[in-house]
């Protein structure tokens, strides 16, 4: 934090160890994930919180020495990092194959037309006339400082993602998304502690909760329900008292409006508790089958996938209240008589 504007700038310079635009894309993606997770910055490239300069050079197959380097400045999205590198590699290869000179220069990227264009020829290091800044004291980084920082670091996304897959049995995609943001991973783990149901918690956070955040344009830190309250929803659906669909579309918004009322009371008030009464379910199933004699005949001729159609009609007739596991069982029984 030594510049005159008082805004910290962190510059990371990598060695020329990347060999494709895909590697550069993955590198910047992971870097953005880490700075967001550690709350260094929001990582929004379009707003200038994070930018990338890509240095590109080529070499013939089998040759160790890299050719003349070109720098593409201020790339403002991860997608554009990949596109700009791909374009520049192709441009440089075309020049090399024609025997034309590749000039060391700084270029910019036109995303609309997918091309790079020169800004200035690149100076050699001695042209910059580097000299020590007389008004700034040297800053010495010790091993002790690095060790202290390392010991205070939280578990980073890559380690957390691996743990979610190996210990919790989540899919790669579920683990990746849950480990991506610190607030989300903390909320996930606290909710699992409350209810003990890993898979259901992941389904809720990546499904209805994520949808609510998107629709209301808020982040999880502004989400009005605690892990304990979300666990009420999970327990109700796991216990098959309310269907997942009804819980997500009707119970969740109502719990947000009435934060002190318990979930089961709200479900009863909304009349969305699943109907398990055998007589009621029988009546709904019979009504649907009586309305669709041709489809019933088709089912008996071998079109077994029609059971889904019948189940959907029962769900409609019951306004989502029918216990669908029991409905499927009843349908199978009646249709196979």
PDB file of C-alpha atoms in Angstrom, residues 110-319:
ATOM      1  CA  UNK A 110     -10.211  -5.761 -29.341  1.00  0.00           C
ATOM      2  CA  UNK A 111     -12.806  -8.189 -27.965  1.00  0.00           C
ATOM      3  CA  UNK A 112     -15.520  -7.135 -30.426  1.00  0.00           C
ATOM      4  CA  UNK A 113     -13.433  -8.063 -33.446  1.00  0.00           C
ATOM      5  CA  UNK A 114     -11.279 -10.716 -31.713  1.00  0.00           C
ATOM      6  CA  UNK A 115      -7.905  -9.311 -32.674  1.00  0.00           C
ATOM      7  CA  UNK A 116      -4.859  -7.700 -31.059  1.00  0.00           C
ATOM      8  CA  UNK A 117      -3.319  -4.410 -32.220  1.00  0.00           C
ATOM      9  CA  UNK A 118      -0.026  -2.658 -31.360  1.00  0.00           C
ATOM     10  CA  UNK A 119       0.197   0.075 -28.723  1.00  0.00           C
ATOM     11  CA  UNK A 120       3.979   0.603 -28.685  1.00  0.00           C
ATOM     12  CA  UNK A 121       7.219  -1.213 -29.360  1.00  0.00           C
ATOM     13  CA  UNK A 122       8.464  -2.798 -26.150  1.00  0.00           C
ATOM     14  CA  UNK A 123      11.496  -1.225 -24.518  1.00  0.00           C
ATOM     15  CA  UNK A 124      14.359  -3.326 -23.206  1.00  0.00           C
ATOM     16  CA  UNK A 125      14.776  -3.436 -19.430  1.00  0.00           C
ATOM     17  CA  UNK A 126      17.577  -0.834 -19.430  1.00  0.00           C
ATOM     18  CA  UNK A 127      15.324   1.634 -21.306  1.00  0.00           C
ATOM     19  CA  UNK A 128      13.092   1.847 -18.231  1.00  0.00           C
ATOM     20  CA  UNK A 129      15.995   3.449 -16.297  1.00  0.00           C
ATOM     21  CA  UNK A 130      15.169   1.596 -13.097  1.00  0.00           C
ATOM     22  CA  UNK A 131      16.575   3.162  -9.902  1.00  0.00           C
ATOM     23  CA  UNK A 132      15.782   2.833  -6.186  1.00  0.00           C
ATOM     24  CA  UNK A 133      12.945   5.056  -4.897  1.00  0.00           C
ATOM     25  CA  UNK A 134      14.707   7.386  -2.421  1.00  0.00           C
ATOM     26  CA  UNK A 135      11.566   8.119  -0.359  1.00  0.00           C
ATOM     27  CA  UNK A 136      10.709   4.464   0.345  1.00  0.00           C
ATOM     28  CA  UNK A 137      12.570   2.358   2.864  1.00  0.00           C
ATOM     29  CA  UNK A 138      13.447  -1.217   1.837  1.00  0.00           C
ATOM     30  CA  UNK A 139      10.841  -3.822   2.811  1.00  0.00           C
ATOM     31  CA  UNK A 140      12.418  -7.058   4.011  1.00  0.00           C
ATOM     32  CA  UNK A 141      10.278 -10.207   3.982  1.00  0.00           C
ATOM     33  CA  UNK A 142      11.526 -12.789   6.466  1.00  0.00           C
ATOM     34  CA  UNK A 143      10.898 -16.531   6.653  1.00  0.00           C
ATOM     35  CA  UNK A 144       9.181 -15.916   9.996  1.00  0.00           C
ATOM     36  CA  UNK A 145       6.701 -13.507   8.409  1.00  0.00           C
ATOM     37  CA  UNK A 146       5.854 -16.040   5.708  1.00  0.00           C
ATOM     38  CA  UNK A 147       5.409 -18.835   8.265  1.00  0.00           C
ATOM     39  CA  UNK A 148       3.123 -16.658  10.386  1.00  0.00           C
ATOM     40  CA  UNK A 149       0.936 -15.831   7.373  1.00  0.00           C
ATOM     41  CA  UNK A 150       0.817 -19.479   6.268  1.00  0.00           C
ATOM     42  CA  UNK A 151      -0.272 -20.644   9.738  1.00  0.00           C
ATOM     43  CA  UNK A 152      -3.103 -18.097   9.829  1.00  0.00           C
ATOM     44  CA  UNK A 153      -4.485 -19.046   6.411  1.00  0.00           C
ATOM     45  CA  UNK A 154      -7.850 -20.820   6.206  1.00  0.00           C
ATOM     46  CA  UNK A 155      -8.305 -24.033   4.235  1.00  0.00           C
ATOM     47  CA  UNK A 156      -8.244 -22.984   0.574  1.00  0.00           C
ATOM     48  CA  UNK A 157     -10.885 -23.967  -2.032  1.00  0.00           C
ATOM     49  CA  UNK A 158      -8.871 -26.721  -3.759  1.00  0.00           C
ATOM     50  CA  UNK A 159      -8.269 -28.564  -0.460  1.00  0.00           C
ATOM     51  CA  UNK A 160     -11.878 -28.064   0.622  1.00  0.00           C
ATOM     52  CA  UNK A 161     -13.189 -29.293  -2.734  1.00  0.00           C
ATOM     53  CA  UNK A 162     -11.129 -32.491  -2.428  1.00  0.00           C
ATOM     54  CA  UNK A 163     -12.465 -33.062   1.101  1.00  0.00           C
ATOM     55  CA  UNK A 164     -16.082 -32.590   0.012  1.00  0.00           C
ATOM     56  CA  UNK A 165     -15.610 -35.239  -2.674  1.00  0.00           C
ATOM     57  CA  UNK A 166     -13.651 -37.766  -0.607  1.00  0.00           C
ATOM     58  CA  UNK A 167     -15.288 -37.365   2.839  1.00  0.00           C
ATOM     59  CA  UNK A 168     -18.784 -36.127   1.988  1.00  0.00           C
ATOM     60  CA  UNK A 169     -19.288 -38.073  -1.243  1.00  0.00           C
ATOM     61  CA  UNK A 170     -20.388 -35.031  -3.263  1.00  0.00           C
ATOM     62  CA  UNK A 171     -20.003 -34.833  -7.034  1.00  0.00           C
ATOM     63  CA  UNK A 172     -17.075 -32.876  -8.491  1.00  0.00           C
ATOM     64  CA  UNK A 173     -19.406 -30.082  -9.629  1.00  0.00           C
ATOM     65  CA  UNK A 174     -21.213 -29.834  -6.267  1.00  0.00           C
ATOM     66  CA  UNK A 175     -17.904 -29.750  -4.385  1.00  0.00           C
ATOM     67  CA  UNK A 176     -16.428 -27.132  -6.722  1.00  0.00           C
ATOM     68  CA  UNK A 177     -19.362 -24.729  -6.374  1.00  0.00           C
ATOM     69  CA  UNK A 178     -19.679 -25.155  -2.586  1.00  0.00           C
ATOM     70  CA  UNK A 179     -15.947 -24.609  -2.042  1.00  0.00           C
ATOM     71  CA  UNK A 180     -15.753 -21.584  -4.321  1.00  0.00           C
ATOM     72  CA  UNK A 181     -17.036 -18.968  -1.868  1.00  0.00           C
ATOM     73  CA  UNK A 182     -16.094 -18.706   1.792  1.00  0.00           C
ATOM     74  CA  UNK A 183     -19.588 -17.672   2.949  1.00  0.00           C
ATOM     75  CA  UNK A 184     -21.151 -20.569   1.046  1.00  0.00           C
ATOM     76  CA  UNK A 185     -18.739 -23.218   2.336  1.00  0.00           C
ATOM     77  CA  UNK A 186     -19.169 -21.977   5.934  1.00  0.00           C
ATOM     78  CA  UNK A 187     -22.960 -21.928   5.614  1.00  0.00           C
ATOM     79  CA  UNK A 188     -22.885 -25.416   4.067  1.00  0.00           C
ATOM     80  CA  UNK A 189     -20.773 -26.891   6.867  1.00  0.00           C
ATOM     81  CA  UNK A 190     -22.814 -25.226   9.632  1.00  0.00           C
ATOM     82  CA  UNK A 191     -26.043 -26.523   8.075  1.00  0.00           C
ATOM     83  CA  UNK A 192     -24.651 -30.063   7.811  1.00  0.00           C
ATOM     84  CA  UNK A 193     -23.731 -29.882  11.520  1.00  0.00           C
ATOM     85  CA  UNK A 194     -27.355 -28.972  12.282  1.00  0.00           C
ATOM     86  CA  UNK A 195     -29.044 -31.774  10.314  1.00  0.00           C
ATOM     87  CA  UNK A 196     -26.373 -34.330   9.383  1.00  0.00           C
ATOM     88  CA  UNK A 197     -27.688 -34.652   5.812  1.00  0.00           C
ATOM     89  CA  UNK A 198     -24.858 -33.717   3.427  1.00  0.00           C
ATOM     90  CA  UNK A 199     -26.573 -34.454   0.112  1.00  0.00           C
ATOM     91  CA  UNK A 200     -29.851 -32.734   1.027  1.00  0.00           C
ATOM     92  CA  UNK A 201     -27.965 -29.662   2.290  1.00  0.00           C
ATOM     93  CA  UNK A 202     -26.023 -29.432  -0.991  1.00  0.00           C
ATOM     94  CA  UNK A 203     -29.273 -29.800  -2.963  1.00  0.00           C
ATOM     95  CA  UNK A 204     -30.943 -27.010  -1.004  1.00  0.00           C
ATOM     96  CA  UNK A 205     -28.043 -24.552  -1.152  1.00  0.00           C
ATOM     97  CA  UNK A 206     -27.368 -25.146  -4.849  1.00  0.00           C
ATOM     98  CA  UNK A 207     -31.092 -25.258  -5.689  1.00  0.00           C
ATOM     99  CA  UNK A 208     -33.808 -23.191  -3.953  1.00  0.00           C
ATOM    100  CA  UNK A 209     -31.452 -21.038  -1.846  1.00  0.00           C
ATOM    101  CA  UNK A 210     -29.253 -20.134  -4.829  1.00  0.00           C
ATOM    102  CA  UNK A 211     -32.387 -19.362  -6.885  1.00  0.00           C
ATOM    103  CA  UNK A 212     -33.705 -17.056  -4.139  1.00  0.00           C
ATOM    104  CA  UNK A 213     -30.369 -15.183  -3.958  1.00  0.00           C
ATOM    105  CA  UNK A 214     -30.300 -14.716  -7.734  1.00  0.00           C
ATOM    106  CA  UNK A 215     -33.930 -13.583  -7.961  1.00  0.00           C
ATOM    107  CA  UNK A 216     -33.431 -11.039  -5.166  1.00  0.00           C
ATOM    108  CA  UNK A 217     -29.957  -9.977  -6.328  1.00  0.00           C
ATOM    109  CA  UNK A 218     -28.363 -10.585  -2.911  1.00  0.00           C
ATOM    110  CA  UNK A 219     -25.413 -12.601  -1.603  1.00  0.00           C
ATOM    111  CA  UNK A 220     -25.509 -15.380   0.961  1.00  0.00           C
ATOM    112  CA  UNK A 221     -24.250 -12.980   3.657  1.00  0.00           C
ATOM    113  CA  UNK A 222     -27.596 -11.125   3.241  1.00  0.00           C
ATOM    114  CA  UNK A 223     -29.709 -14.309   3.226  1.00  0.00           C
ATOM    115  CA  UNK A 224     -32.263 -13.948   6.078  1.00  0.00           C
ATOM    116  CA  UNK A 225     -32.401 -17.611   7.172  1.00  0.00           C
ATOM    117  CA  UNK A 226     -29.805 -19.198   9.462  1.00  0.00           C
ATOM    118  CA  UNK A 227     -28.339 -22.694   8.939  1.00  0.00           C
ATOM    119  CA  UNK A 228     -30.716 -23.896  11.693  1.00  0.00           C
ATOM    120  CA  UNK A 229     -33.744 -22.563   9.793  1.00  0.00           C
ATOM    121  CA  UNK A 230     -32.580 -24.091   6.508  1.00  0.00           C
ATOM    122  CA  UNK A 231     -32.170 -27.365   8.398  1.00  0.00           C
ATOM    123  CA  UNK A 232     -35.875 -27.210   9.305  1.00  0.00           C
ATOM    124  CA  UNK A 233     -36.654 -27.205   5.585  1.00  0.00           C
ATOM    125  CA  UNK A 234     -34.259 -30.084   4.965  1.00  0.00           C
ATOM    126  CA  UNK A 235     -35.700 -32.184   7.791  1.00  0.00           C
ATOM    127  CA  UNK A 236     -39.289 -31.585   6.642  1.00  0.00           C
ATOM    128  CA  UNK A 237     -38.559 -32.672   3.071  1.00  0.00           C
ATOM    129  CA  UNK A 238     -36.330 -35.580   4.162  1.00  0.00           C
ATOM    130  CA  UNK A 239     -39.187 -36.751   6.391  1.00  0.00           C
ATOM    131  CA  UNK A 240     -41.529 -36.486   3.387  1.00  0.00           C
ATOM    132  CA  UNK A 241     -43.871 -34.122   5.220  1.00  0.00           C
ATOM    133  CA  UNK A 242     -43.661 -31.582   2.392  1.00  0.00           C
ATOM    134  CA  UNK A 243     -42.455 -32.209  -1.176  1.00  0.00           C
ATOM    135  CA  UNK A 244     -39.146 -30.642  -2.202  1.00  0.00           C
ATOM    136  CA  UNK A 245     -40.900 -28.582  -4.892  1.00  0.00           C
ATOM    137  CA  UNK A 246     -43.502 -27.181  -2.494  1.00  0.00           C
ATOM    138  CA  UNK A 247     -40.873 -26.505   0.169  1.00  0.00           C
ATOM    139  CA  UNK A 248     -38.711 -24.566  -2.284  1.00  0.00           C
ATOM    140  CA  UNK A 249     -41.434 -22.578  -4.027  1.00  0.00           C
ATOM    141  CA  UNK A 250     -43.847 -21.879  -1.137  1.00  0.00           C
ATOM    142  CA  UNK A 251     -42.437 -22.787   2.261  1.00  0.00           C
ATOM    143  CA  UNK A 252     -39.031 -21.092   1.852  1.00  0.00           C
ATOM    144  CA  UNK A 253     -40.433 -17.633   0.912  1.00  0.00           C
ATOM    145  CA  UNK A 254     -43.018 -17.845   3.716  1.00  0.00           C
ATOM    146  CA  UNK A 255     -40.351 -18.726   6.308  1.00  0.00           C
ATOM    147  CA  UNK A 256     -38.407 -15.646   5.225  1.00  0.00           C
ATOM    148  CA  UNK A 257     -41.508 -13.501   5.751  1.00  0.00           C
ATOM    149  CA  UNK A 258     -42.227 -15.117   9.147  1.00  0.00           C
ATOM    150  CA  UNK A 259     -38.815 -15.756  10.734  1.00  0.00           C
ATOM    151  CA  UNK A 260     -40.168 -16.719  14.185  1.00  0.00           C
ATOM    152  CA  UNK A 261     -42.806 -19.244  13.047  1.00  0.00           C
ATOM    153  CA  UNK A 262     -41.630 -22.847  12.845  1.00  0.00           C
ATOM    154  CA  UNK A 263     -41.606 -24.532   9.441  1.00  0.00           C
ATOM    155  CA  UNK A 264     -44.151 -27.261  10.174  1.00  0.00           C
ATOM    156  CA  UNK A 265     -46.712 -24.690  11.385  1.00  0.00           C
ATOM    157  CA  UNK A 266     -46.223 -22.635   8.242  1.00  0.00           C
ATOM    158  CA  UNK A 267     -46.604 -25.762   6.063  1.00  0.00           C
ATOM    159  CA  UNK A 268     -49.867 -26.627   7.844  1.00  0.00           C
ATOM    160  CA  UNK A 269     -51.128 -23.066   7.443  1.00  0.00           C
ATOM    161  CA  UNK A 270     -50.296 -23.147   3.708  1.00  0.00           C
ATOM    162  CA  UNK A 271     -52.046 -26.539   3.429  1.00  0.00           C
ATOM    163  CA  UNK A 272     -49.021 -28.116   1.725  1.00  0.00           C
ATOM    164  CA  UNK A 273     -48.356 -31.024   4.084  1.00  0.00           C
ATOM    165  CA  UNK A 274     -48.165 -34.208   2.024  1.00  0.00           C
ATOM    166  CA  UNK A 275     -51.311 -36.319   1.978  1.00  0.00           C
ATOM    167  CA  UNK A 276     -50.536 -39.860   3.120  1.00  0.00           C
ATOM    168  CA  UNK A 277     -54.099 -41.027   3.825  1.00  0.00           C
ATOM    169  CA  UNK A 278     -54.645 -44.230   1.825  1.00  0.00           C
ATOM    170  CA  UNK A 279     -58.302 -43.548   1.037  1.00  0.00           C
ATOM    171  CA  UNK A 280     -57.603 -40.038  -0.261  1.00  0.00           C
ATOM    172  CA  UNK A 281     -54.687 -41.217  -2.404  1.00  0.00           C
ATOM    173  CA  UNK A 282     -56.761 -44.121  -3.747  1.00  0.00           C
ATOM    174  CA  UNK A 283     -59.530 -41.728  -4.746  1.00  0.00           C
ATOM    175  CA  UNK A 284     -57.116 -39.434  -6.623  1.00  0.00           C
ATOM    176  CA  UNK A 285     -55.430 -42.339  -8.432  1.00  0.00           C
ATOM    177  CA  UNK A 286     -58.801 -43.888  -9.418  1.00  0.00           C
ATOM    178  CA  UNK A 287     -60.077 -40.538 -10.710  1.00  0.00           C
ATOM    179  CA  UNK A 288     -57.017 -40.063 -12.934  1.00  0.00           C
ATOM    180  CA  UNK A 289     -57.147 -43.618 -14.341  1.00  0.00           C
ATOM    181  CA  UNK A 290     -60.876 -43.363 -15.046  1.00  0.00           C
ATOM    182  CA  UNK A 291     -60.287 -40.144 -17.019  1.00  0.00           C
ATOM    183  CA  UNK A 292     -57.620 -41.741 -19.238  1.00  0.00           C
ATOM    184  CA  UNK A 293     -58.877 -45.197 -20.366  1.00  0.00           C
ATOM    185  CA  UNK A 294     -56.969 -45.056 -23.671  1.00  0.00           C
ATOM    186  CA  UNK A 295     -53.676 -44.347 -21.919  1.00  0.00           C
ATOM    187  CA  UNK A 296     -54.390 -47.138 -19.434  1.00  0.00           C
ATOM    188  CA  UNK A 297     -54.896 -49.518 -22.385  1.00  0.00           C
ATOM    189  CA  UNK A 298     -51.615 -48.313 -23.933  1.00  0.00           C
ATOM    190  CA  UNK A 299     -49.830 -48.954 -20.625  1.00  0.00           C
ATOM    191  CA  UNK A 300     -51.186 -52.508 -20.521  1.00  0.00           C
ATOM    192  CA  UNK A 301     -49.906 -53.024 -24.089  1.00  0.00           C
ATOM    193  CA  UNK A 302     -46.383 -52.283 -22.940  1.00  0.00           C
ATOM    194  CA  UNK A 303     -45.950 -48.481 -22.763  1.00  0.00           C
ATOM    195  CA  UNK A 304     -44.719 -48.603 -19.159  1.00  0.00           C
ATOM    196  CA  UNK A 305     -43.298 -45.069 -19.244  1.00  0.00           C
ATOM    197  CA  UNK A 306     -46.892 -43.739 -19.109  1.00  0.00           C
ATOM    198  CA  UNK A 307     -46.792 -44.234 -15.340  1.00  0.00           C
ATOM    199  CA  UNK A 308     -45.038 -40.858 -15.175  1.00  0.00           C
ATOM    200  CA  UNK A 309     -47.967 -39.220 -16.988  1.00  0.00           C
ATOM    201  CA  UNK A 310     -50.471 -40.710 -14.535  1.00  0.00           C
ATOM    202  CA  UNK A 311     -48.341 -39.648 -11.557  1.00  0.00           C
ATOM    203  CA  UNK A 312     -48.145 -36.098 -12.914  1.00  0.00           C
ATOM    204  CA  UNK A 313     -51.932 -35.943 -13.236  1.00  0.00           C
ATOM    205  CA  UNK A 314     -52.361 -37.133  -9.635  1.00  0.00           C
ATOM    206  CA  UNK A 315     -49.905 -34.466  -8.501  1.00  0.00           C
ATOM    207  CA  UNK A 316     -51.926 -31.814 -10.354  1.00  0.00           C
ATOM    208  CA  UNK A 317     -55.217 -33.083  -8.958  1.00  0.00           C
ATOM    209  CA  UNK A 318     -53.836 -33.027  -5.405  1.00  0.00           C
ATOM    210  CA  UNK A 319     -52.257 -29.587  -5.944  1.00  0.00           C
TER     211      UNK A 319
END
